[in-house]
Amino acid sequence: MSNEGKLRLGVNIDHVATLRNARGSPYPDPVRAAKLAEEAGADGITAHLREDRRHIVDADIEGLMEALEVPLNFEMAATPEMQAIALRHKPHAVCIVPEKREERTTEGGLDVAGDDNRLADFIAPLRDVGCRVSLFVGHEARQIEASARIGAAVVELHTGAYCDYHYEGEFDKRDKELEGLRAGAALAHSLGLEVHAGHGLTYETVKPIAAMPEVMELNIGHFLMGESIFRGLGPAIAEMRRLMDEARE
Ligand code: PXP
């Protein structure tokens, strides 16, 4: 990705597609939003092709692969269908996430420790075609250690619980979660994994995560898309970038 050494911002454009699909119209177009995000300084674009195609659909992935100059981080569940799609497109990065049909969003991290043989076999062909494989995990040491063991290049630490506690006013729990994330980031880095983080991040919650020196990339979507209603997508991204840079100084 560009901006070597600098904390990267991956913009997740799933919810542009959520809005489009709510009316079955051809607009708003997530590829157009991705290009705008790119112009506004996004270092990468993230899109999650869910099994039920509730937001991003197959044609969006094709459109993104064709249109983007920045790398695509393709989020997907560890299923044969998704593996075949990733092998066809060969995106820069593939982030494996757990997926349940009934969930509103990705609720927890992957159980890499409990499914290591299957996941090792699953990610090998992706690595062989040159995709950087990232595993979306909680900050528990055993999940991070298992991720390194099976040969992932990256772990993306799940910041959802930290953000939820913040907005619920559960500050002790939030701070404990933050400590766990800090320890997880340090452990992952010490094992040679590149560390990313994301889920639920907002202007209020981004700074402590951006300040972790091991974290190289944040993936942020839902909040930015909501905020773009008020500021426009470019300015919403620029403000996130500003807060990330400030936290890093
Ligand atoms: N990272 C991963 C692995 C995700 O699954 C998601 C949600 O799709 C995000 C980051 C972005 O989360 P949010 O949309 O809450 O910013």
PDB file of C-alpha atoms and ligand atoms in Angstrom, residues 12 14-15 48 75 95 97 105-106 136 156 198-201 219-223, ligand 1:
ATOM      1  CA  ASN A  12     -14.972   0.329   3.982  1.00  0.00           C
ATOM      2  CA  ASP A  14     -20.163  -1.647   2.298  1.00  0.00           C
ATOM      3  CA  HIS A  15     -22.857   0.694   3.527  1.00  0.00           C
ATOM      4  CA  HIS A  48     -17.104  -7.381   2.495  1.00  0.00           C
ATOM      5  CA  GLU A  75     -13.338  -9.258   3.361  1.00  0.00           C
ATOM      6  CA  CYS A  95      -9.362 -10.480   5.327  1.00  0.00           C
ATOM      7  CA  VAL A  97     -13.927 -12.857   9.014  1.00  0.00           C
ATOM      8  CA  THR A 105     -22.451  -7.012  11.604  1.00  0.00           C
ATOM      9  CA  THR A 106     -19.351  -9.099  12.281  1.00  0.00           C
ATOM     10  CA  PHE A 136      -9.918 -10.788  11.936  1.00  0.00           C
ATOM     11  CA  GLU A 156      -6.832  -7.311  12.188  1.00  0.00           C
ATOM     12  CA  GLY A 198     -11.080  -1.984  12.947  1.00  0.00           C
ATOM     13  CA  HIS A 199     -14.788  -2.215  13.631  1.00  0.00           C
ATOM     14  CA  GLY A 200     -16.987   0.485  15.068  1.00  0.00           C
ATOM     15  CA  LEU A 201     -14.302   3.197  15.087  1.00  0.00           C
ATOM     16  CA  ASN A 219     -10.365  -0.149   8.461  1.00  0.00           C
ATOM     17  CA  ILE A 220     -13.334   2.116   9.011  1.00  0.00           C
ATOM     18  CA  GLY A 221     -16.722   2.183   7.305  1.00  0.00           C
ATOM     19  CA  HIS A 222     -20.067   2.602   9.018  1.00  0.00           C
ATOM     20  CA  PHE A 223     -19.270   5.783  10.935  1.00  0.00           C
TER      21      PHE A 223
HETATM   22  N1  PXP B   1     -12.832  -4.569   9.790  1.00  0.00           N
HETATM   23  C1  PXP B   1     -13.559  -5.697   9.631  1.00  0.00           C
HETATM   24  C2  PXP B   1     -12.836  -6.996   9.584  1.00  0.00           C
HETATM   25  C3  PXP B   1     -14.967  -5.641   9.479  1.00  0.00           C
HETATM   26  O1  PXP B   1     -15.658  -6.767   9.337  1.00  0.00           O
HETATM   27  C4  PXP B   1     -15.591  -4.381   9.452  1.00  0.00           C
HETATM   28  C5  PXP B   1     -17.050  -4.295   9.228  1.00  0.00           C
HETATM   29  O2  PXP B   1     -17.356  -4.765   7.961  1.00  0.00           O
HETATM   30  C6  PXP B   1     -14.787  -3.237   9.608  1.00  0.00           C
HETATM   31  C7  PXP B   1     -13.419  -3.362   9.800  1.00  0.00           C
HETATM   32  C8  PXP B   1     -15.362  -1.867   9.572  1.00  0.00           C
HETATM   33  O3  PXP B   1     -16.253  -1.699  10.615  1.00  0.00           O
HETATM   34  P1  PXP B   1     -17.156  -0.406  10.671  1.00  0.00           P
HETATM   35  O4  PXP B   1     -18.015  -0.427   9.456  1.00  0.00           O
HETATM   36  O5  PXP B   1     -17.910  -0.575  11.935  1.00  0.00           O
HETATM   37  O6  PXP B   1     -16.236   0.783  10.674  1.00  0.00           O
END
